[in-house]
C-alpha cells in the first residue's frame, strides 16, 4: 500500500476562512475535507496517511512557511504528495505550487491541482500540475482527474496533457543555424507567402486582474505606500538589486513625517536617480500622504513601506512580489495601497 | 563634378594579427598601433589619463564594464576621416556614398565606470566568447581615469569622441593597402515596376532615455525626434553612434549599427527573393503617448515608402518591448507585415511568460534567447576595464555565474546572435 500525503489550505481543512488565514503549518494523521473523497477515489491500494494544512496568508507571506510544510510532509514519509485542488484561489494556488516545487526539489513525488488561470501555476514547475475547475463546487470532477493522475504517478508513469496536465513547459536556449536577423527575414517572407501563424515565440498569456472594490470611507482605513522605485536607506543595507530584482524589502516609516535627502536613495538601474536623491518623495510620497493623514482624508499610513526594483524583472518574480505584498498588507490589516511606479 | 553614384563601396581589410609598436600601421593583415599616438588621439581635458591594450580571441582574458565598441572605418586621410562618423569625427554632412575603408576583425572598445552603465562582460575564450561579437575580434581596449573635476557627462562625451577618432585613425593606416574584399551596396530605391519581389525594410528603434542611455544620429541626440528614412550606407559610415550603456545583452553598440545584421541579411538577398526597401530609424521615448505617436508615424512612413514587410528591432529591456509591440501592431494595421525581434525574459528556468509587452494584433516574433538564463564563465588570467565585477563584488578574473543579461550583445536585438529558445525539458544550456 502506498502512502499519500495531502496538502490543503485552512478553509478546506475546516479551520476557518479569512479569520484563520494566519494558521501556521499543521499536520493531522488522517484525510480531512476533500481528502476523504480523494482517499475514496484512490482506492484500497493507496492510503492518505496525513493531511498538512496552512493558512493562506501564512503560506503566501511567511518566507519560512514552505520549508516547514515540506518538512511536515516528509515526516509522514509519503510515496506521493498531492496538493490542492486550489481552483482559482491565488494565495492557495501559490502555496500549492511552491510546496510542489519544493517537494519536487527534495525528491518527493508530487502533483498539484488548480485552474489554468491560477496565478500560482507558473511557480510549480518542474512539478506537474493537473487542471481543476474554477470554483469549489467543481470539487468532484476536479478530484477525479487529480486522483487518476496520482495513481498514474504512483505507477511510475509520466503525466501529459492527456491527463489534464497544465502549466509552463520550460523554454531553453539553443544555437540556431542562422542568426536572428536572417531568421527574421525568413519569417517575413513566410508571412508574406501566406503562413499567418509562423513565429518563434508564442504569445504569452497574462492574468487579467479585476480591481478590488473601491473603499467606502478612506478616512477609516489604513493605507500603505509601496513602490517599485527601489528607494532604500542610503547604504542599501539589504543590497536590493538595481535590475532583475529577486526580492522585495520592507522599511519602517513609523513616526517619520518626511524622507530627508541624503538618508535615502534609489538604486533603480532604469532611470537617472538624480531627482530622486534630491527629493526622495518623488519616489515615495510620504509628505503628501502625511498631509492627507493629518487632514483626516485618510485613516492612517501603514508603519512600513514595501519596495523592490522594477527593472528587467521577470514576470514570474513580479507576480510573486505582488502576491506576497497582498498577503503581507492584508496581514497588517491594510485596506488600500498606493503603488508608485517609475 | 559628377554626382556620387547612388551606392556605397566597402573596401574591407582583414585584421588577423595585432601589436603595439612605434608607429600605427597596417600591413598584410597585421595592425600595429602606437600607444603614444592612440593616447594623443584620446586626450581631452575631461580625461586625466587613458590606457590602451590589445586583447585577442582565444586569450584567457575578460573585459568588464564594457561601454561602446567601434569598428575601425574611414573615408579618407586626416583628422576628419574623410567625413566618417559625421557629427563627431567628420562634419555633420550626409554620408553613405563613395567608398569606406573597413578594418574587419578589429574593434576599439571603451571600458570602465560611467554612471547608469550596467556591468557588461566580454570573455575572449570559453563558453561566453561566442555569445558576443567582441569575443571574435581583436579589441583595442581603452581604459580611462576621469579628470578630477570633470562632470560625468563630459567624460562620456570625451570618450565617445576619442574612441571614434581612434577608430578612424586605425582605419587610415589601411588606406593605401589593397583591400581583401570589395563590397558594393546600391542605395535602396523606389519600387521597381518590373518585379513582383516583396519590398522588405528594417525599422530600427534607437534607445533615447537621456544621458548615458542615448543614441546619436549625425552627432545629435535622437530623443524627441520622429522616425526618419535613412540610407543604410549612412549607418555604414557611422551616422548612428551609441551612447547607451544599459542592458548589456540588449545593447546595440556603434559596432553593431555599423554592421547592422538586419541590413546585412536584407542586402544579402536583395534582388533574389526580396528587394531591400531601406531603413527607418525611430526613437524609443519614455512616455506612452510619445511611444504611440512615434509608432503610428513610423508605420505611415514605411507604408508610404512602399514596404511590404518590416523587420522591427529594439534596444533595451521591457520598456523597449512596448516600442516594438506598438510598431508591429501599427504596421499590421497599415497593411505592412511586421516581424519583431525579442529577447525572452522568461526567468532562469525558462518557464515565465517570454515577452513582457507583446503585440496584440501582430504575432510574428523571432527570439534572440532568454535574458534570465544563467551560465558559468571560467576564471581567466587577466581582466581589463576594472578589477571587480560590480554585480557580485568579486575579482573580475574569478569564475562567475551570471545571467545571459550581462553578456555584451549576447541577445543582440539587431539580430547578430544565433540564440533562440524552444520548449523543451533539457536542463543544460545548449549553445
PDB file of C-alpha atoms in Angstrom, chain B residues 82-330:
ATOM      1  CA  UNK B  82      37.037  61.910 -44.990  1.00  0.00           C
ATOM      2  CA  UNK B  83      33.725  62.544 -43.253  1.00  0.00           C
ATOM      3  CA  UNK B  84      33.311  59.235 -41.373  1.00  0.00           C
ATOM      4  CA  UNK B  85      31.292  59.294 -38.108  1.00  0.00           C
ATOM      5  CA  UNK B  86      29.609  62.517 -39.244  1.00  0.00           C
ATOM      6  CA  UNK B  87      28.900  64.915 -36.394  1.00  0.00           C
ATOM      7  CA  UNK B  88      31.750  63.506 -34.324  1.00  0.00           C
ATOM      8  CA  UNK B  89      34.866  62.882 -36.441  1.00  0.00           C
ATOM      9  CA  UNK B  90      33.684  64.273 -39.771  1.00  0.00           C
ATOM     10  CA  UNK B  91      31.436  67.335 -40.077  1.00  0.00           C
ATOM     11  CA  UNK B  92      27.693  66.669 -39.899  1.00  0.00           C
ATOM     12  CA  UNK B  93      27.257  66.252 -43.626  1.00  0.00           C
ATOM     13  CA  UNK B  94      25.228  63.497 -45.280  1.00  0.00           C
ATOM     14  CA  UNK B  95      27.315  60.356 -45.813  1.00  0.00           C
ATOM     15  CA  UNK B  96      26.697  56.877 -47.163  1.00  0.00           C
ATOM     16  CA  UNK B  97      28.099  57.202 -50.681  1.00  0.00           C
ATOM     17  CA  UNK B  98      31.566  56.789 -52.168  1.00  0.00           C
ATOM     18  CA  UNK B  99      33.955  54.354 -50.526  1.00  0.00           C
ATOM     19  CA  UNK B 100      34.734  53.433 -46.961  1.00  0.00           C
ATOM     20  CA  UNK B 101      37.716  51.520 -45.631  1.00  0.00           C
ATOM     21  CA  UNK B 102      36.825  48.862 -43.069  1.00  0.00           C
ATOM     22  CA  UNK B 103      39.203  47.020 -40.737  1.00  0.00           C
ATOM     23  CA  UNK B 104      37.268  43.806 -40.304  1.00  0.00           C
ATOM     24  CA  UNK B 105      38.189  41.695 -37.293  1.00  0.00           C
ATOM     25  CA  UNK B 106      39.157  44.613 -35.059  1.00  0.00           C
ATOM     26  CA  UNK B 107      37.319  46.902 -32.657  1.00  0.00           C
ATOM     27  CA  UNK B 108      38.092  49.861 -30.433  1.00  0.00           C
ATOM     28  CA  UNK B 109      36.376  49.202 -27.103  1.00  0.00           C
ATOM     29  CA  UNK B 110      35.828  51.647 -24.235  1.00  0.00           C
ATOM     30  CA  UNK B 111      35.649  50.015 -20.804  1.00  0.00           C
ATOM     31  CA  UNK B 112      35.325  51.450 -17.301  1.00  0.00           C
ATOM     32  CA  UNK B 113      32.909  53.067 -14.893  1.00  0.00           C
ATOM     33  CA  UNK B 114      30.241  55.532 -16.041  1.00  0.00           C
ATOM     34  CA  UNK B 115      27.076  56.350 -14.076  1.00  0.00           C
ATOM     35  CA  UNK B 116      23.983  54.386 -15.149  1.00  0.00           C
ATOM     36  CA  UNK B 117      26.174  51.965 -17.090  1.00  0.00           C
ATOM     37  CA  UNK B 118      25.310  48.384 -16.171  1.00  0.00           C
ATOM     38  CA  UNK B 119      28.004  45.737 -15.733  1.00  0.00           C
ATOM     39  CA  UNK B 120      28.779  44.248 -19.132  1.00  0.00           C
ATOM     40  CA  UNK B 121      31.119  41.332 -19.730  1.00  0.00           C
ATOM     41  CA  UNK B 122      33.046  40.036 -22.759  1.00  0.00           C
ATOM     42  CA  UNK B 123      35.086  36.820 -22.485  1.00  0.00           C
ATOM     43  CA  UNK B 124      37.776  36.230 -25.096  1.00  0.00           C
ATOM     44  CA  UNK B 125      37.636  32.434 -24.608  1.00  0.00           C
ATOM     45  CA  UNK B 126      35.320  29.854 -23.046  1.00  0.00           C
ATOM     46  CA  UNK B 127      31.583  29.392 -23.446  1.00  0.00           C
ATOM     47  CA  UNK B 128      30.698  33.115 -23.476  1.00  0.00           C
ATOM     48  CA  UNK B 129      33.193  34.122 -26.175  1.00  0.00           C
ATOM     49  CA  UNK B 130      30.899  33.037 -28.998  1.00  0.00           C
ATOM     50  CA  UNK B 131      27.962  34.914 -27.477  1.00  0.00           C
ATOM     51  CA  UNK B 132      29.468  38.366 -28.069  1.00  0.00           C
ATOM     52  CA  UNK B 133      30.712  39.897 -31.320  1.00  0.00           C
ATOM     53  CA  UNK B 134      33.732  41.183 -29.381  1.00  0.00           C
ATOM     54  CA  UNK B 135      34.655  37.610 -28.418  1.00  0.00           C
ATOM     55  CA  UNK B 136      35.744  37.159 -32.038  1.00  0.00           C
ATOM     56  CA  UNK B 137      37.536  40.444 -32.727  1.00  0.00           C
ATOM     57  CA  UNK B 138      40.957  41.852 -31.838  1.00  0.00           C
ATOM     58  CA  UNK B 139      39.981  44.542 -29.371  1.00  0.00           C
ATOM     59  CA  UNK B 140      41.933  47.686 -28.613  1.00  0.00           C
ATOM     60  CA  UNK B 141      40.585  48.324 -25.114  1.00  0.00           C
ATOM     61  CA  UNK B 142      40.544  51.936 -23.956  1.00  0.00           C
ATOM     62  CA  UNK B 143      40.626  52.370 -20.164  1.00  0.00           C
ATOM     63  CA  UNK B 144      40.422  55.810 -18.591  1.00  0.00           C
ATOM     64  CA  UNK B 145      40.682  57.873 -15.445  1.00  0.00           C
ATOM     65  CA  UNK B 146      38.378  60.896 -15.391  1.00  0.00           C
ATOM     66  CA  UNK B 147      39.893  64.311 -14.673  1.00  0.00           C
ATOM     67  CA  UNK B 148      39.365  65.297 -11.056  1.00  0.00           C
ATOM     68  CA  UNK B 149      36.713  67.957 -11.565  1.00  0.00           C
ATOM     69  CA  UNK B 150      35.193  66.670 -14.786  1.00  0.00           C
ATOM     70  CA  UNK B 151      31.431  66.166 -14.945  1.00  0.00           C
ATOM     71  CA  UNK B 152      30.495  62.590 -15.874  1.00  0.00           C
ATOM     72  CA  UNK B 153      28.638  63.915 -18.927  1.00  0.00           C
ATOM     73  CA  UNK B 154      31.891  65.447 -20.176  1.00  0.00           C
ATOM     74  CA  UNK B 155      33.802  62.218 -19.518  1.00  0.00           C
ATOM     75  CA  UNK B 156      31.186  60.374 -21.584  1.00  0.00           C
ATOM     76  CA  UNK B 157      31.461  62.907 -24.434  1.00  0.00           C
ATOM     77  CA  UNK B 158      35.257  62.855 -24.422  1.00  0.00           C
ATOM     78  CA  UNK B 159      35.341  59.065 -24.527  1.00  0.00           C
ATOM     79  CA  UNK B 160      32.877  58.890 -27.392  1.00  0.00           C
ATOM     80  CA  UNK B 161      34.725  61.447 -29.481  1.00  0.00           C
ATOM     81  CA  UNK B 162      38.089  59.861 -28.636  1.00  0.00           C
ATOM     82  CA  UNK B 163      37.094  56.291 -29.397  1.00  0.00           C
ATOM     83  CA  UNK B 164      35.515  57.273 -32.724  1.00  0.00           C
ATOM     84  CA  UNK B 165      38.574  59.328 -33.698  1.00  0.00           C
ATOM     85  CA  UNK B 166      40.864  56.448 -32.740  1.00  0.00           C
ATOM     86  CA  UNK B 167      38.770  54.024 -34.819  1.00  0.00           C
ATOM     87  CA  UNK B 168      39.068  56.376 -37.812  1.00  0.00           C
ATOM     88  CA  UNK B 169      42.811  56.717 -37.218  1.00  0.00           C
ATOM     89  CA  UNK B 170      43.343  52.923 -37.191  1.00  0.00           C
ATOM     90  CA  UNK B 171      41.437  52.527 -40.458  1.00  0.00           C
ATOM     91  CA  UNK B 172      43.506  55.325 -42.008  1.00  0.00           C
ATOM     92  CA  UNK B 173      46.528  53.006 -41.693  1.00  0.00           C
ATOM     93  CA  UNK B 174      44.977  50.747 -44.351  1.00  0.00           C
ATOM     94  CA  UNK B 175      44.033  53.465 -46.833  1.00  0.00           C
ATOM     95  CA  UNK B 176      46.803  52.577 -49.281  1.00  0.00           C
ATOM     96  CA  UNK B 177      46.531  48.819 -48.816  1.00  0.00           C
ATOM     97  CA  UNK B 178      44.907  46.592 -51.423  1.00  0.00           C
ATOM     98  CA  UNK B 179      41.502  45.580 -49.960  1.00  0.00           C
ATOM     99  CA  UNK B 180      40.827  41.885 -49.320  1.00  0.00           C
ATOM    100  CA  UNK B 181      37.190  42.269 -50.350  1.00  0.00           C
ATOM    101  CA  UNK B 182      35.287  44.970 -52.220  1.00  0.00           C
ATOM    102  CA  UNK B 183      31.571  45.140 -51.391  1.00  0.00           C
ATOM    103  CA  UNK B 184      29.217  47.411 -53.359  1.00  0.00           C
ATOM    104  CA  UNK B 185      25.796  48.259 -51.951  1.00  0.00           C
ATOM    105  CA  UNK B 186      23.331  50.292 -54.011  1.00  0.00           C
ATOM    106  CA  UNK B 187      21.126  52.744 -52.158  1.00  0.00           C
ATOM    107  CA  UNK B 188      17.637  51.240 -51.865  1.00  0.00           C
ATOM    108  CA  UNK B 189      15.348  52.994 -54.301  1.00  0.00           C
ATOM    109  CA  UNK B 190      11.647  53.237 -55.087  1.00  0.00           C
ATOM    110  CA  UNK B 191       9.518  50.255 -56.055  1.00  0.00           C
ATOM    111  CA  UNK B 192      10.601  48.806 -59.359  1.00  0.00           C
ATOM    112  CA  UNK B 193       7.785  48.196 -61.817  1.00  0.00           C
ATOM    113  CA  UNK B 194       9.272  45.076 -63.379  1.00  0.00           C
ATOM    114  CA  UNK B 195       9.460  42.814 -60.350  1.00  0.00           C
ATOM    115  CA  UNK B 196       6.996  41.162 -58.016  1.00  0.00           C
ATOM    116  CA  UNK B 197       9.602  40.667 -55.320  1.00  0.00           C
ATOM    117  CA  UNK B 198       8.407  41.848 -51.900  1.00  0.00           C
ATOM    118  CA  UNK B 199       9.942  45.043 -50.560  1.00  0.00           C
ATOM    119  CA  UNK B 200      11.261  44.486 -47.048  1.00  0.00           C
ATOM    120  CA  UNK B 201      12.907  47.087 -44.826  1.00  0.00           C
ATOM    121  CA  UNK B 202      14.435  47.426 -41.387  1.00  0.00           C
ATOM    122  CA  UNK B 203      12.612  49.512 -38.775  1.00  0.00           C
ATOM    123  CA  UNK B 204      15.255  50.158 -36.142  1.00  0.00           C
ATOM    124  CA  UNK B 205      14.404  51.655 -32.742  1.00  0.00           C
ATOM    125  CA  UNK B 206      17.185  53.660 -31.108  1.00  0.00           C
ATOM    126  CA  UNK B 207      17.111  53.962 -27.328  1.00  0.00           C
ATOM    127  CA  UNK B 208      16.603  57.559 -26.256  1.00  0.00           C
ATOM    128  CA  UNK B 209      16.358  57.754 -22.470  1.00  0.00           C
ATOM    129  CA  UNK B 210      18.690  60.639 -21.618  1.00  0.00           C
ATOM    130  CA  UNK B 211      22.381  60.879 -20.823  1.00  0.00           C
ATOM    131  CA  UNK B 212      24.190  57.519 -20.703  1.00  0.00           C
ATOM    132  CA  UNK B 213      21.147  55.896 -22.340  1.00  0.00           C
ATOM    133  CA  UNK B 214      21.123  57.845 -25.576  1.00  0.00           C
ATOM    134  CA  UNK B 215      21.847  57.218 -29.256  1.00  0.00           C
ATOM    135  CA  UNK B 216      23.179  59.885 -31.622  1.00  0.00           C
ATOM    136  CA  UNK B 217      22.378  60.451 -35.297  1.00  0.00           C
ATOM    137  CA  UNK B 218      24.759  62.778 -37.138  1.00  0.00           C
ATOM    138  CA  UNK B 219      26.128  63.823 -33.762  1.00  0.00           C
ATOM    139  CA  UNK B 220      22.743  64.795 -32.302  1.00  0.00           C
ATOM    140  CA  UNK B 221      20.736  63.002 -29.661  1.00  0.00           C
ATOM    141  CA  UNK B 222      17.832  61.282 -31.398  1.00  0.00           C
ATOM    142  CA  UNK B 223      15.492  61.748 -28.438  1.00  0.00           C
ATOM    143  CA  UNK B 224      12.494  63.920 -29.187  1.00  0.00           C
ATOM    144  CA  UNK B 225      12.718  63.140 -32.885  1.00  0.00           C
ATOM    145  CA  UNK B 226      10.270  61.446 -35.209  1.00  0.00           C
ATOM    146  CA  UNK B 227      11.061  58.359 -37.325  1.00  0.00           C
ATOM    147  CA  UNK B 228      13.015  59.009 -40.487  1.00  0.00           C
ATOM    148  CA  UNK B 229      14.203  57.097 -43.524  1.00  0.00           C
ATOM    149  CA  UNK B 230      17.930  56.534 -43.641  1.00  0.00           C
ATOM    150  CA  UNK B 231      20.148  55.281 -46.426  1.00  0.00           C
ATOM    151  CA  UNK B 232      21.763  52.120 -44.978  1.00  0.00           C
ATOM    152  CA  UNK B 233      25.072  53.461 -46.280  1.00  0.00           C
ATOM    153  CA  UNK B 234      24.760  56.314 -43.780  1.00  0.00           C
ATOM    154  CA  UNK B 235      24.735  53.746 -40.982  1.00  0.00           C
ATOM    155  CA  UNK B 236      27.804  52.100 -42.544  1.00  0.00           C
ATOM    156  CA  UNK B 237      29.574  55.440 -42.361  1.00  0.00           C
ATOM    157  CA  UNK B 238      28.812  55.903 -38.683  1.00  0.00           C
ATOM    158  CA  UNK B 239      25.831  58.258 -38.789  1.00  0.00           C
ATOM    159  CA  UNK B 240      24.382  56.271 -35.866  1.00  0.00           C
ATOM    160  CA  UNK B 241      26.572  56.282 -32.748  1.00  0.00           C
ATOM    161  CA  UNK B 242      25.710  54.685 -29.420  1.00  0.00           C
ATOM    162  CA  UNK B 243      25.879  56.429 -26.046  1.00  0.00           C
ATOM    163  CA  UNK B 244      23.683  53.813 -24.368  1.00  0.00           C
ATOM    164  CA  UNK B 245      25.184  51.765 -21.553  1.00  0.00           C
ATOM    165  CA  UNK B 246      22.239  49.910 -20.020  1.00  0.00           C
ATOM    166  CA  UNK B 247      21.105  46.322 -20.611  1.00  0.00           C
ATOM    167  CA  UNK B 248      24.436  44.842 -21.791  1.00  0.00           C
ATOM    168  CA  UNK B 249      22.999  41.831 -23.598  1.00  0.00           C
ATOM    169  CA  UNK B 250      20.311  44.003 -25.229  1.00  0.00           C
ATOM    170  CA  UNK B 251      22.670  46.768 -26.253  1.00  0.00           C
ATOM    171  CA  UNK B 252      23.373  47.971 -29.793  1.00  0.00           C
ATOM    172  CA  UNK B 253      26.869  49.464 -29.684  1.00  0.00           C
ATOM    173  CA  UNK B 254      28.153  51.577 -32.574  1.00  0.00           C
ATOM    174  CA  UNK B 255      29.963  48.452 -33.863  1.00  0.00           C
ATOM    175  CA  UNK B 256      26.607  46.685 -34.218  1.00  0.00           C
ATOM    176  CA  UNK B 257      24.981  49.594 -36.065  1.00  0.00           C
ATOM    177  CA  UNK B 258      27.961  49.738 -38.441  1.00  0.00           C
ATOM    178  CA  UNK B 259      27.390  46.036 -39.115  1.00  0.00           C
ATOM    179  CA  UNK B 260      23.577  46.175 -38.774  1.00  0.00           C
ATOM    180  CA  UNK B 261      22.648  42.471 -39.015  1.00  0.00           C
ATOM    181  CA  UNK B 262      19.145  43.023 -40.435  1.00  0.00           C
ATOM    182  CA  UNK B 263      20.578  45.360 -43.079  1.00  0.00           C
ATOM    183  CA  UNK B 264      23.199  42.687 -43.875  1.00  0.00           C
ATOM    184  CA  UNK B 265      20.542  39.970 -44.160  1.00  0.00           C
ATOM    185  CA  UNK B 266      18.388  42.135 -46.450  1.00  0.00           C
ATOM    186  CA  UNK B 267      21.335  43.222 -48.599  1.00  0.00           C
ATOM    187  CA  UNK B 268      22.402  39.598 -49.000  1.00  0.00           C
ATOM    188  CA  UNK B 269      19.046  38.712 -50.540  1.00  0.00           C
ATOM    189  CA  UNK B 270      18.356  41.932 -52.435  1.00  0.00           C
ATOM    190  CA  UNK B 271      17.337  41.125 -55.995  1.00  0.00           C
ATOM    191  CA  UNK B 272      16.877  37.405 -55.325  1.00  0.00           C
ATOM    192  CA  UNK B 273      13.876  36.680 -53.136  1.00  0.00           C
ATOM    193  CA  UNK B 274      13.234  40.270 -51.969  1.00  0.00           C
ATOM    194  CA  UNK B 275      14.054  43.909 -52.636  1.00  0.00           C
ATOM    195  CA  UNK B 276      15.731  45.760 -49.787  1.00  0.00           C
ATOM    196  CA  UNK B 277      13.496  48.755 -49.130  1.00  0.00           C
ATOM    197  CA  UNK B 278      15.761  50.714 -46.770  1.00  0.00           C
ATOM    198  CA  UNK B 279      15.991  51.604 -43.099  1.00  0.00           C
ATOM    199  CA  UNK B 280      13.679  53.653 -40.919  1.00  0.00           C
ATOM    200  CA  UNK B 281      15.096  54.700 -37.554  1.00  0.00           C
ATOM    201  CA  UNK B 282      12.785  55.616 -34.703  1.00  0.00           C
ATOM    202  CA  UNK B 283      13.386  56.898 -31.173  1.00  0.00           C
ATOM    203  CA  UNK B 284      12.373  54.888 -28.094  1.00  0.00           C
ATOM    204  CA  UNK B 285      10.799  57.594 -25.924  1.00  0.00           C
ATOM    205  CA  UNK B 286       9.867  57.005 -22.293  1.00  0.00           C
ATOM    206  CA  UNK B 287       6.282  58.333 -22.239  1.00  0.00           C
ATOM    207  CA  UNK B 288       3.460  56.163 -23.547  1.00  0.00           C
ATOM    208  CA  UNK B 289       1.836  58.949 -25.590  1.00  0.00           C
ATOM    209  CA  UNK B 290       5.129  59.659 -27.327  1.00  0.00           C
ATOM    210  CA  UNK B 291       5.654  55.934 -27.966  1.00  0.00           C
ATOM    211  CA  UNK B 292       2.239  55.753 -29.628  1.00  0.00           C
ATOM    212  CA  UNK B 293       2.926  58.826 -31.766  1.00  0.00           C
ATOM    213  CA  UNK B 294       6.296  57.520 -32.909  1.00  0.00           C
ATOM    214  CA  UNK B 295       4.817  54.095 -33.689  1.00  0.00           C
ATOM    215  CA  UNK B 296       1.919  55.482 -35.725  1.00  0.00           C
ATOM    216  CA  UNK B 297       4.273  57.793 -37.585  1.00  0.00           C
ATOM    217  CA  UNK B 298       6.793  55.013 -38.310  1.00  0.00           C
ATOM    218  CA  UNK B 299       4.056  52.773 -39.708  1.00  0.00           C
ATOM    219  CA  UNK B 300       2.823  55.539 -42.033  1.00  0.00           C
ATOM    220  CA  UNK B 301       6.372  56.201 -43.195  1.00  0.00           C
ATOM    221  CA  UNK B 302       7.011  52.522 -44.023  1.00  0.00           C
ATOM    222  CA  UNK B 303       3.677  52.267 -45.827  1.00  0.00           C
ATOM    223  CA  UNK B 304       4.356  55.478 -47.782  1.00  0.00           C
ATOM    224  CA  UNK B 305       7.786  54.141 -48.766  1.00  0.00           C
ATOM    225  CA  UNK B 306       6.047  51.119 -50.262  1.00  0.00           C
ATOM    226  CA  UNK B 307       7.248  48.470 -47.839  1.00  0.00           C
ATOM    227  CA  UNK B 308       5.512  45.108 -47.917  1.00  0.00           C
ATOM    228  CA  UNK B 309       7.176  43.984 -44.693  1.00  0.00           C
ATOM    229  CA  UNK B 310       9.317  45.401 -41.916  1.00  0.00           C
ATOM    230  CA  UNK B 311      11.724  43.743 -39.502  1.00  0.00           C
ATOM    231  CA  UNK B 312      11.329  45.690 -36.254  1.00  0.00           C
ATOM    232  CA  UNK B 313      14.156  45.838 -33.720  1.00  0.00           C
ATOM    233  CA  UNK B 314      14.732  47.488 -30.362  1.00  0.00           C
ATOM    234  CA  UNK B 315      17.389  48.356 -27.827  1.00  0.00           C
ATOM    235  CA  UNK B 316      16.905  47.700 -24.104  1.00  0.00           C
ATOM    236  CA  UNK B 317      14.599  45.736 -21.838  1.00  0.00           C
ATOM    237  CA  UNK B 318      10.876  45.501 -21.123  1.00  0.00           C
ATOM    238  CA  UNK B 319      10.130  49.165 -21.787  1.00  0.00           C
ATOM    239  CA  UNK B 320      11.584  48.746 -25.264  1.00  0.00           C
ATOM    240  CA  UNK B 321       9.411  45.670 -25.893  1.00  0.00           C
ATOM    241  CA  UNK B 322       6.497  48.104 -25.811  1.00  0.00           C
ATOM    242  CA  UNK B 323       8.034  50.151 -28.629  1.00  0.00           C
ATOM    243  CA  UNK B 324       8.393  47.064 -30.825  1.00  0.00           C
ATOM    244  CA  UNK B 325       4.920  45.786 -29.975  1.00  0.00           C
ATOM    245  CA  UNK B 326       3.223  49.134 -30.712  1.00  0.00           C
ATOM    246  CA  UNK B 327       5.050  49.445 -34.041  1.00  0.00           C
ATOM    247  CA  UNK B 328       4.242  45.888 -35.071  1.00  0.00           C
ATOM    248  CA  UNK B 329       0.535  46.449 -34.432  1.00  0.00           C
ATOM    249  CA  UNK B 330       0.611  49.830 -36.199  1.00  0.00           C
TER     250      UNK B 330
END
